[in-house]
Coordinates of C-alpha atoms in Angstrom, one line a residue:
Chain A
M238 CA 54.3 200.6 -110.1
A239 CA 51.2 199.5 -108.3
K240 CA 51.8 198.7 -104.6
K241 CA 49.4 195.9 -103.9
D242 CA 49.6 196.4 -100.1
T243 CA 48.4 199.9 -100.1
G244 CA 45.0 198.8 -98.8
S245 CA 42.3 201.2 -97.8
R246 CA 43.4 202.5 -94.5
V247 CA 43.1 206.2 -95.3
R248 CA 39.9 205.7 -97.3
D249 CA 38.4 203.8 -94.4
A250 CA 39.3 206.4 -91.9
L251 CA 38.1 209.4 -94.0
R252 CA 35.0 208.0 -95.6
I253 CA 32.1 210.1 -94.3
D254 CA 29.7 208.2 -92.0
G255 CA 27.8 210.6 -89.9
E256 CA 29.9 213.2 -88.0
L257 CA 32.7 214.9 -89.7
P258 CA 36.2 214.9 -88.1
D259 CA 37.5 218.1 -86.5
P260 CA 39.0 220.4 -89.2
G261 CA 42.2 220.7 -87.2
S262 CA 42.6 217.0 -86.6
T263 CA 45.0 214.6 -88.4
P264 CA 43.3 211.2 -88.4
V265 CA 45.4 208.2 -89.6
G266 CA 48.1 210.4 -91.0
P267 CA 51.3 212.0 -89.8
G268 CA 50.5 214.4 -87.0
K269 CA 53.4 216.7 -87.7
K270 CA 54.3 218.9 -90.6
P271 CA 57.9 217.7 -91.3
K272 CA 56.8 214.1 -91.4
A273 CA 53.9 214.8 -93.6
L274 CA 56.0 216.7 -96.1
A275 CA 58.5 213.9 -96.3
K276 CA 55.7 211.4 -96.9
L277 CA 54.3 213.6 -99.6
G278 CA 57.6 213.3 -101.4
D279 CA 57.4 209.5 -101.3
A280 CA 53.8 209.8 -102.3
G281 CA 54.8 211.7 -105.4
E282 CA 56.8 208.9 -106.7
R283 CA 54.1 206.3 -106.0
L284 CA 51.4 208.5 -107.6
S285 CA 53.6 209.2 -110.6
G286 CA 54.2 205.5 -111.1
L287 CA 50.6 204.5 -110.8
Q288 CA 49.5 207.4 -113.1
E289 CA 52.0 206.4 -115.7
A290 CA 50.7 202.9 -115.7
L291 CA 47.1 204.1 -116.0
Y292 CA 48.0 206.4 -118.8
A293 CA 49.8 203.5 -120.6
E294 CA 46.8 201.3 -120.1
G295 CA 44.8 204.0 -121.8
V296 CA 47.2 204.1 -124.7
G297 CA 46.9 200.4 -125.0
G298 CA 43.1 200.5 -125.3
G299 CA 42.0 200.5 -121.7
T300 CA 39.1 202.8 -120.9
R301 CA 39.6 203.4 -117.1
S302 CA 40.1 206.8 -115.6
V303 CA 39.8 208.5 -112.2
L304 CA 37.9 211.6 -111.3
L305 CA 38.8 213.6 -108.2
V306 CA 35.9 215.9 -107.2
L307 CA 37.0 218.7 -104.8
Q308 CA 34.4 220.5 -102.8
G309 CA 34.7 222.8 -99.8
M310 CA 34.0 226.3 -98.5
D311 CA 36.0 229.2 -100.0
T312 CA 39.7 229.1 -99.0
S313 CA 39.4 225.4 -98.1
G314 CA 42.3 224.7 -100.3
K315 CA 40.9 223.2 -103.6
G316 CA 43.4 225.2 -105.7
G317 CA 46.3 224.4 -103.3
T318 CA 45.4 220.7 -103.5
V319 CA 45.6 220.8 -107.3
S320 CA 49.0 222.6 -107.2
H321 CA 50.6 220.4 -104.5
V322 CA 49.1 217.0 -105.2
L323 CA 48.3 216.9 -108.9
G324 CA 51.4 218.9 -109.4
L325 CA 53.3 215.7 -108.4
V326 CA 52.4 213.8 -111.6
N327 CA 52.9 214.2 -115.4
P328 CA 50.6 217.0 -116.8
M329 CA 49.9 214.8 -119.8
G330 CA 47.8 212.6 -117.5
V331 CA 45.9 215.3 -115.7
R332 CA 42.8 217.0 -116.9
Y333 CA 41.8 220.0 -114.7
A334 CA 38.4 221.7 -114.8
G335 CA 37.3 224.5 -112.5
F336 CA 33.5 225.3 -112.3
K337 CA 32.5 228.8 -111.5
A338 CA 29.0 230.2 -111.4
P339 CA 27.4 229.0 -114.7
T340 CA 27.4 231.5 -117.6
A341 CA 24.3 232.6 -119.3
A342 CA 25.1 230.1 -122.1
E343 CA 25.6 227.2 -119.7
R344 CA 22.3 228.0 -117.9
R345 CA 20.5 227.3 -121.1
H346 CA 21.4 223.7 -120.7
H347 CA 20.9 221.0 -118.1
Y348 CA 23.3 221.6 -115.2
L349 CA 25.2 218.3 -116.1
W350 CA 25.9 219.5 -119.7
R351 CA 29.0 221.5 -118.9
I352 CA 30.1 218.8 -116.4
R353 CA 30.0 216.1 -119.0
K354 CA 32.2 218.1 -121.4
Q355 CA 35.0 218.0 -118.8
L356 CA 35.1 214.3 -118.0
P357 CA 38.6 212.8 -118.1
G358 CA 39.5 210.6 -121.1
A359 CA 40.9 207.0 -120.8
G360 CA 44.0 206.8 -118.7
R361 CA 43.6 210.3 -117.3
I362 CA 43.1 211.7 -113.8
G363 CA 40.4 214.3 -114.0
V364 CA 40.1 217.0 -111.3
F365 CA 37.0 219.0 -110.7
D366 CA 37.6 222.1 -108.7
R367 CA 33.9 222.5 -107.6
S368 CA 31.5 220.4 -109.6
H369 CA 27.9 219.4 -110.1
Y370 CA 27.4 219.5 -106.4
E371 CA 27.4 223.3 -106.6
D372 CA 24.1 222.9 -108.5
I373 CA 22.6 221.7 -105.3
L374 CA 24.5 223.7 -102.7
V375 CA 24.1 227.2 -104.0
P376 CA 20.5 227.2 -105.1
R377 CA 19.6 225.4 -102.0
V378 CA 21.2 227.9 -99.6
T379 CA 19.9 230.8 -101.6
G380 CA 16.4 229.4 -101.5
L381 CA 16.1 228.8 -105.3
L382 CA 15.6 225.1 -105.2
T383 CA 12.4 223.5 -104.2
A384 CA 12.5 220.3 -102.2
A385 CA 11.1 218.3 -105.1
E386 CA 13.8 219.7 -107.5
R387 CA 16.4 218.9 -104.9
R388 CA 15.3 215.3 -104.7
R389 CA 15.3 215.1 -108.5
R390 CA 18.9 216.4 -108.6
Y391 CA 20.0 213.8 -106.1
T392 CA 18.5 211.1 -108.2
E393 CA 20.1 212.5 -111.4
I394 CA 23.5 212.9 -109.8
N395 CA 23.5 209.4 -108.4
A396 CA 22.5 208.1 -111.8
F397 CA 25.2 210.2 -113.5
E398 CA 27.9 208.9 -111.1
R399 CA 26.8 205.3 -111.7
E400 CA 27.1 205.9 -115.4
L401 CA 30.6 207.1 -114.8
A402 CA 31.4 204.0 -112.8
D403 CA 30.0 201.8 -115.6
A404 CA 32.1 203.7 -118.1
G405 CA 35.3 202.9 -116.1
T406 CA 35.7 206.2 -114.2
T407 CA 36.4 205.8 -110.5
V408 CA 35.0 208.9 -108.8
V409 CA 36.7 210.1 -105.6
K410 CA 34.7 212.8 -103.9
V411 CA 36.6 214.9 -101.3
F412 CA 35.2 217.5 -99.0
L413 CA 38.0 219.8 -97.8
H414 CA 36.8 220.5 -94.3
I415 CA 38.0 223.8 -92.7
S416 CA 36.8 225.7 -89.7
P417 CA 35.3 229.1 -89.8
E418 CA 38.2 230.4 -87.7
E419 CA 40.7 229.1 -90.3
Q420 CA 38.7 230.6 -93.1
L421 CA 38.7 234.0 -91.4
K422 CA 42.6 233.9 -91.3
R423 CA 42.8 232.9 -94.9
L424 CA 40.3 235.5 -96.2
K425 CA 42.2 238.2 -94.2
A426 CA 45.5 237.0 -95.8
R427 CA 43.9 237.3 -99.2
L428 CA 43.0 240.9 -98.4
V429 CA 46.2 242.1 -96.9
T430 CA 48.5 240.5 -99.6
P431 CA 48.3 242.3 -102.9
E432 CA 49.3 239.2 -104.9
K433 CA 46.4 237.3 -103.4
H434 CA 43.7 239.9 -104.2
W435 CA 42.8 238.0 -107.3
K436 CA 41.8 235.1 -105.2
Y437 CA 39.3 237.2 -103.2
N438 CA 35.7 237.7 -104.1
P439 CA 33.3 239.9 -102.2
G440 CA 30.8 237.2 -102.6
D441 CA 32.9 235.0 -100.3
L442 CA 31.6 237.0 -97.3
E443 CA 28.0 236.4 -98.4
A444 CA 28.7 232.6 -98.3
R445 CA 30.6 232.9 -95.1
S446 CA 27.6 234.6 -93.5
Q447 CA 25.6 231.5 -94.5
W448 CA 28.1 229.0 -93.0
P449 CA 25.6 226.9 -91.0
A450 CA 23.3 226.7 -94.0
Y451 CA 26.1 225.5 -96.2
Q452 CA 27.1 222.9 -93.6
Q453 CA 23.6 221.7 -93.4
A454 CA 23.4 221.5 -97.2
Y455 CA 26.6 219.5 -97.3
A456 CA 25.5 217.1 -94.6
D457 CA 22.4 216.4 -96.7
I458 CA 24.5 215.9 -99.8
F459 CA 26.8 213.4 -98.0
K460 CA 23.8 211.5 -96.8
K461 CA 22.1 211.4 -100.2
T462 CA 25.0 210.9 -102.6
S463 CA 27.5 208.7 -100.7
T464 CA 27.2 205.6 -102.8
G465 CA 29.2 202.4 -103.0
N466 CA 30.5 203.6 -106.4
A467 CA 31.3 207.1 -105.3
P468 CA 31.6 207.6 -101.6
W469 CA 32.4 211.0 -100.0
Y470 CA 35.6 211.6 -98.0
A471 CA 36.1 214.4 -95.5
V472 CA 39.7 215.7 -95.4
P473 CA 40.4 217.9 -92.3
A474 CA 41.9 220.9 -94.0
D475 CA 43.0 223.5 -91.5
H476 CA 46.5 222.1 -91.9
K477 CA 47.5 222.4 -95.5
W478 CA 50.3 219.8 -95.1
Y479 CA 47.8 217.3 -93.8
R480 CA 45.3 218.0 -96.5
N481 CA 47.9 217.5 -99.2
W482 CA 49.1 214.2 -97.6
A483 CA 45.6 212.9 -97.2
V484 CA 44.4 213.7 -100.7
A485 CA 47.6 212.2 -102.2
E486 CA 47.0 209.0 -100.2
L487 CA 43.3 208.8 -101.2
L488 CA 44.4 208.9 -104.8
I489 CA 47.2 206.4 -104.3
E490 CA 44.9 203.9 -102.6
T491 CA 42.3 204.4 -105.3
L492 CA 44.9 203.9 -108.2
A493 CA 46.5 201.0 -106.4
D494 CA 43.2 199.3 -106.2
L495 CA 42.7 199.7 -109.9
D496 CA 46.1 198.1 -110.3
P497 CA 46.7 199.6 -113.7
R498 CA 49.0 197.5 -116.0
F499 CA 51.4 198.4 -118.7
P500 CA 49.7 196.9 -121.8
E501 CA 51.1 193.9 -123.6
P502 CA 52.8 195.0 -126.8
G503 CA 50.6 194.7 -129.9
F504 CA 53.7 193.7 -131.9
D505 CA 56.4 191.1 -131.9
V506 CA 59.3 192.6 -129.9
D507 CA 62.0 190.5 -131.3
A508 CA 60.9 191.0 -134.9
E509 CA 60.8 194.8 -134.3
L510 CA 64.3 194.7 -132.9
A511 CA 65.5 192.8 -135.9
K512 CA 63.7 195.3 -138.3
L513 CA 65.1 198.3 -136.3
K514 CA 68.7 197.2 -137.2
G515 CA 67.8 197.1 -140.8
V516 CA 66.3 200.6 -141.0
G517 CA 69.3 202.8 -141.9
V518 CA 69.0 206.4 -142.3
S519 CA 70.7 207.9 -145.3
S520 CA 71.0 211.6 -144.8
Chain B
M154 CA 57.1 237.5 -110.4
A155 CA 58.0 238.7 -113.8
K156 CA 61.8 239.3 -114.2
K157 CA 62.2 242.2 -116.5
D158 CA 65.8 241.5 -117.3
T159 CA 65.2 238.0 -118.9
G160 CA 65.6 239.4 -122.4
S161 CA 65.6 237.2 -125.4
R162 CA 69.0 235.6 -125.3
V163 CA 67.8 232.0 -125.7
R164 CA 65.1 232.9 -128.2
D165 CA 67.6 234.8 -130.3
A166 CA 70.1 231.9 -130.3
L167 CA 67.5 229.2 -131.1
R168 CA 65.3 231.0 -133.6
I169 CA 65.5 229.0 -136.8
D170 CA 67.2 230.9 -139.5
G171 CA 68.6 228.6 -142.1
E172 CA 70.7 225.7 -140.9
L173 CA 69.7 223.8 -137.8
P174 CA 72.2 223.5 -134.9
D175 CA 73.8 220.1 -134.3
P176 CA 71.3 217.8 -132.3
G177 CA 74.1 217.1 -129.8
S178 CA 75.1 220.8 -129.3
T179 CA 74.3 223.0 -126.4
P180 CA 74.1 226.6 -127.7
V181 CA 73.8 229.5 -125.2
G182 CA 73.0 227.1 -122.4
P183 CA 74.8 225.2 -119.7
G184 CA 77.1 222.6 -121.5
K185 CA 77.0 220.1 -118.7
K186 CA 74.2 218.1 -117.1
P187 CA 74.7 219.0 -113.4
K188 CA 74.6 222.7 -114.1
A189 CA 71.6 222.4 -116.4
L190 CA 69.7 220.5 -113.8
A191 CA 70.4 223.0 -111.2
K192 CA 69.3 225.8 -113.5
L193 CA 66.1 223.9 -114.3
G194 CA 65.3 224.0 -110.6
D195 CA 65.7 227.8 -110.6
A196 CA 63.7 228.0 -113.8
G197 CA 60.8 226.1 -112.1
E198 CA 60.4 228.9 -109.6
R199 CA 60.5 231.7 -112.2
L200 CA 58.2 229.8 -114.5
S201 CA 55.7 229.1 -111.7
G202 CA 55.8 232.7 -110.6
L203 CA 55.1 234.0 -114.2
Q204 CA 52.5 231.4 -114.8
E205 CA 50.6 232.3 -111.6
A206 CA 50.6 236.0 -112.6
L207 CA 49.3 235.1 -116.1
Y208 CA 46.6 232.9 -114.5
A209 CA 45.7 235.7 -112.1
E210 CA 45.5 238.2 -114.9
G211 CA 43.1 235.8 -116.7
V212 CA 40.9 235.6 -113.5
G213 CA 40.9 239.4 -113.5
G214 CA 39.5 239.6 -117.1
G215 CA 42.7 239.4 -119.1
T216 CA 42.6 237.4 -122.3
R217 CA 46.2 236.5 -122.9
S218 CA 47.6 233.0 -123.0
V219 CA 50.6 231.1 -124.3
L220 CA 50.6 228.1 -126.7
L221 CA 53.7 225.9 -126.8
V222 CA 53.7 223.8 -130.0
L223 CA 56.0 220.7 -129.7
Q224 CA 57.1 219.0 -132.9
G225 CA 59.8 216.5 -133.6
M226 CA 60.6 213.0 -134.9
D227 CA 59.5 210.0 -132.8
T228 CA 61.5 209.8 -129.5
S229 CA 62.6 213.4 -129.8
G230 CA 61.2 214.0 -126.3
K231 CA 57.9 215.8 -126.7
G232 CA 56.4 213.8 -123.8
G233 CA 59.5 214.2 -121.6
T234 CA 59.4 217.9 -122.2
V235 CA 55.8 218.0 -121.0
S236 CA 56.6 216.0 -117.9
H237 CA 59.8 217.8 -116.9
V238 CA 59.1 221.4 -118.0
L239 CA 55.3 221.8 -117.7
G240 CA 55.4 219.6 -114.7
L241 CA 57.2 222.6 -112.9
V242 CA 54.1 224.7 -112.8
N243 CA 50.5 224.5 -111.4
P244 CA 48.4 222.0 -113.3
M245 CA 45.5 224.5 -113.0
G246 CA 47.3 226.7 -115.5
V247 CA 48.3 224.1 -118.0
R248 CA 46.1 222.7 -120.8
Y249 CA 47.7 219.7 -122.6
A250 CA 46.6 218.2 -125.9
G251 CA 48.2 215.4 -127.8
F252 CA 47.3 215.0 -131.4
K253 CA 47.5 211.5 -132.9
A254 CA 46.5 210.4 -136.4
P255 CA 43.0 212.0 -136.9
T256 CA 40.1 209.7 -136.2
A257 CA 37.4 209.0 -138.8
A258 CA 35.2 211.5 -137.2
E259 CA 37.9 214.2 -137.2
R260 CA 38.7 213.5 -140.8
R261 CA 35.2 214.6 -141.7
H262 CA 36.1 218.1 -140.6
H263 CA 38.7 220.7 -141.7
Y264 CA 42.0 219.7 -140.2
L265 CA 42.1 222.8 -137.9
W266 CA 38.7 221.8 -136.4
R267 CA 40.1 219.5 -133.7
I268 CA 43.0 221.9 -133.1
R269 CA 40.7 224.9 -132.4
K270 CA 38.9 222.9 -129.8
Q271 CA 42.1 222.5 -127.7
L272 CA 43.2 226.1 -127.6
P273 CA 44.1 227.3 -124.1
G274 CA 41.8 229.6 -122.3
A275 CA 42.7 233.0 -120.9
G276 CA 45.6 232.9 -118.5
R277 CA 46.6 229.3 -119.5
I278 CA 49.6 227.8 -121.0
G279 CA 48.5 225.4 -123.7
V280 CA 50.8 222.6 -124.8
F281 CA 50.4 220.8 -128.2
D282 CA 52.2 217.5 -128.4
R283 CA 52.2 217.4 -132.2
S284 CA 49.8 219.8 -133.8
H285 CA 48.4 221.1 -137.1
Y286 CA 51.9 220.8 -138.6
E287 CA 51.3 217.0 -138.8
D288 CA 48.7 217.9 -141.4
I289 CA 51.4 219.1 -143.7
L290 CA 54.2 216.7 -142.7
V291 CA 52.6 213.3 -142.9
P292 CA 50.5 213.7 -146.1
R293 CA 53.4 215.4 -147.7
V294 CA 55.9 212.6 -146.9
T295 CA 53.4 209.9 -147.8
G296 CA 52.7 211.6 -151.1
L297 CA 49.0 212.5 -150.4
L298 CA 49.4 216.2 -150.6
T299 CA 49.5 218.1 -153.9
A300 CA 51.8 221.1 -154.1
A301 CA 48.7 223.3 -154.5
E302 CA 47.1 221.9 -151.4
R303 CA 50.4 222.3 -149.5
R304 CA 50.5 225.9 -150.4
R305 CA 46.9 226.4 -149.3
R306 CA 47.7 224.8 -145.9
Y307 CA 50.7 227.1 -145.3
T308 CA 48.4 230.1 -146.0
E309 CA 45.7 228.7 -143.8
I310 CA 48.1 228.0 -140.9
N311 CA 49.7 231.4 -141.1
A312 CA 46.3 233.0 -141.0
F313 CA 45.3 230.8 -138.1
E314 CA 48.3 231.7 -136.1
R315 CA 47.9 235.4 -136.8
E316 CA 44.3 235.0 -135.5
L317 CA 45.7 233.4 -132.3
A318 CA 48.1 236.4 -131.9
D319 CA 45.2 238.8 -132.4
A320 CA 43.2 237.0 -129.8
G321 CA 46.1 237.4 -127.3
T322 CA 47.7 233.9 -127.6
T323 CA 51.5 233.9 -127.9
V324 CA 52.5 230.9 -130.0
V325 CA 55.9 229.3 -129.3
K326 CA 56.8 226.7 -131.8
V327 CA 59.6 224.3 -130.9
F328 CA 61.2 221.7 -133.1
L329 CA 62.9 219.1 -130.9
H330 CA 65.9 218.2 -133.0
I331 CA 67.4 214.7 -132.5
S332 CA 69.9 212.8 -134.6
P333 CA 69.0 209.5 -136.2
E334 CA 71.7 207.8 -134.1
E335 CA 70.1 209.0 -130.9
Q336 CA 66.7 207.9 -132.2
L337 CA 68.1 204.4 -132.8
K338 CA 69.2 204.2 -129.1
R339 CA 65.8 205.5 -127.9
L340 CA 63.8 203.1 -130.0
K341 CA 65.9 200.2 -128.9
A342 CA 65.4 201.2 -125.3
R343 CA 61.7 201.2 -125.8
L344 CA 61.8 197.7 -127.2
V345 CA 64.1 196.1 -124.6
T346 CA 62.2 197.7 -121.6
P347 CA 58.8 196.2 -121.1
E348 CA 57.5 199.2 -119.2
K349 CA 58.3 201.3 -122.3
H350 CA 56.6 199.0 -124.8
W351 CA 53.5 201.2 -124.8
K352 CA 55.5 204.1 -126.1
Y353 CA 56.6 202.1 -129.2
N354 CA 54.7 201.9 -132.4
P355 CA 55.7 199.8 -135.4
G356 CA 54.8 202.8 -137.6
D357 CA 57.8 204.6 -136.0
L358 CA 60.1 202.5 -138.2
E359 CA 58.2 203.6 -141.3
A360 CA 58.8 207.2 -140.4
R361 CA 62.4 206.5 -139.5
S362 CA 63.0 205.0 -143.0
Q363 CA 61.8 208.3 -144.5
W364 CA 64.1 210.5 -142.3
P365 CA 65.5 212.7 -145.1
A366 CA 62.0 213.3 -146.5
Y367 CA 60.8 214.4 -143.1
Q368 CA 63.8 216.7 -142.6
Q369 CA 63.1 218.2 -146.0
A370 CA 59.4 218.7 -145.1
Y371 CA 60.3 220.3 -141.8
A372 CA 62.8 222.6 -143.5
D373 CA 60.1 223.8 -145.8
I374 CA 57.7 224.3 -142.9
F375 CA 60.2 226.4 -141.1
K376 CA 60.7 228.5 -144.2
K377 CA 57.0 229.0 -144.9
T378 CA 55.6 229.4 -141.4
S379 CA 58.2 231.2 -139.3
T380 CA 56.5 234.5 -138.9
G381 CA 57.0 237.5 -136.6
N382 CA 54.0 236.4 -134.6
A383 CA 55.0 232.8 -134.4
P384 CA 58.6 232.0 -135.1
W385 CA 60.1 228.5 -135.0
Y386 CA 62.8 227.5 -132.5
A387 CA 65.1 224.5 -132.9
V388 CA 66.1 222.9 -129.6
P389 CA 69.0 220.4 -129.9
A390 CA 67.5 217.4 -128.2
D391 CA 70.0 214.6 -128.1
H392 CA 70.7 215.7 -124.5
K393 CA 67.5 215.5 -122.5
W394 CA 68.9 217.8 -119.8
Y395 CA 69.7 220.5 -122.4
R396 CA 66.3 220.1 -124.1
N397 CA 64.5 220.6 -120.8
W398 CA 66.6 223.6 -119.8
A399 CA 66.1 225.2 -123.3
V400 CA 62.3 224.8 -123.5
A401 CA 62.0 226.1 -119.9
E402 CA 64.0 229.2 -120.9
L403 CA 62.0 229.8 -124.0
L404 CA 58.8 229.8 -122.0
I405 CA 60.3 232.0 -119.3
E406 CA 61.5 234.6 -121.8
T407 CA 58.2 234.5 -123.6
L408 CA 56.2 235.0 -120.4
A409 CA 58.6 237.7 -119.0
D410 CA 58.0 239.6 -122.2
L411 CA 54.3 239.5 -121.6
D412 CA 55.0 240.7 -118.2
P413 CA 51.7 239.5 -116.7
R414 CA 50.4 241.5 -113.8
F415 CA 48.3 240.5 -110.8
P416 CA 45.0 242.4 -111.5
E417 CA 43.9 245.4 -109.5
P418 CA 41.2 244.4 -107.1
G419 CA 37.7 245.1 -108.3
F420 CA 36.7 245.9 -104.7
D421 CA 37.6 248.3 -101.8
V422 CA 40.2 246.3 -99.8
D423 CA 39.7 248.3 -96.6
A424 CA 36.0 248.1 -96.8
E425 CA 36.2 244.3 -97.3
L426 CA 38.5 244.0 -94.3
A427 CA 36.1 246.0 -92.2
K428 CA 33.1 243.8 -93.3
L429 CA 35.1 240.6 -92.8
K430 CA 35.3 241.4 -89.1
G431 CA 31.6 241.9 -88.9
V432 CA 30.7 238.6 -90.6
G433 CA 30.5 236.3 -87.6
V434 CA 29.7 232.6 -88.0
S435 CA 27.1 231.2 -85.6
S436 CA 27.4 227.5 -85.7

């Protein structure tokens, strides 16, 4: 059920406005792991309830949806967030899409082409694990994007996200903010643990070596694409337990604001109850 | 991790071969709710481990996937199965698709057109909440399908499912088998509980009134489309706890048989570890 008093405490604290918080910090949230884990359990129930109402609203003809966009350096925990936060709700209501480097076929279309195909339907929570923002980040850092083309993409992306808002999709953009020291630990863990090898990509080191350039590109993105419709949030992500708590709360506040409602029945309940008694089953 | 000793005990017991089991029975499984719930908790860990390995295999270039097809009368628990069983694993690896009555646009294509668009990608577990089998069931019961057309659809569906097997998709077809008495209770519950109204559809009574015709149509489907590649299983579904346990076990046995493996790294681990130390981050 929607909790009307959820407010916007976490959103207000994490909305990006200039400097990013320290990746190891725990603003507004529980500062210790046991408390964060307990709160994530509670969050699961609230999130499930809100998600069910949004889904029901969609079945009843509503068109609203939510789109969580996850961005961050390699190992920042995009996959872990999907598993631990979206894993709290009914899979019927979740639509996951991961975006890797575009394929040859995808590159023959506008960069938003493959993005549009993965938008969540009515009543759904969509999750983008990387997104259209990669189409500014990567070519910018690797020097393949002219300043003019970059400006055009900012304009296109802001227009695209306004279109989403107009269509009833609330976009929640989250930057999972880790420190280079934490990334080093996580990359090492991927290399020394055979069952984690599949998560490692030699290209990750290339991106790591360009860390300052990526941070600069992100700073520019936050400045140019934080809009009233679709603000950016920075979630300090060196502590996985804090990251999970924070993303869950951002979703809960967003959904509570939407205040999704179970739809009014499109039938006469008493009449159906009466009919139900009459429909025997001869077998 | 794959558990090699899972075997096929549950699959053997629930594979349809003539008569269906009693909807209130609990063959091969725990006969009491507390034990079934405890076992479902264990199943969650095994299923998650297998699913992660299948996903990793897909990232490493593997093409295998699993497709769970859920069929059953209204209120038989297709949605509940998705929530309680697929909800046990990482949403990144699950692709859900619900099929309602085809839209006008969908009807302008072959009935398999919309089905093909929802097939799971490599490494994924796809879930169909209703499926191409509705395209035999409904028109048959409502008298819109000639015997010749029905035969053609059986042939087409068997060819389609063989194609899936050839492409690396293991199809697990589950009939959630409830009794008309249990359906009566569940329909009533949907009518007397306002937050469940959205799950109720006046058309459900129409289908209920044709119960014997649907059972007959299902019996025919089981006979004509239970193949070596894609057998049908009947899960007694009057007890939700048994249903969840049974579907989880069917998936676990299927995945354990596939024995998915974390891929060999496509890089030299020691060389990457050495490089990692050298990649400093000046910020």
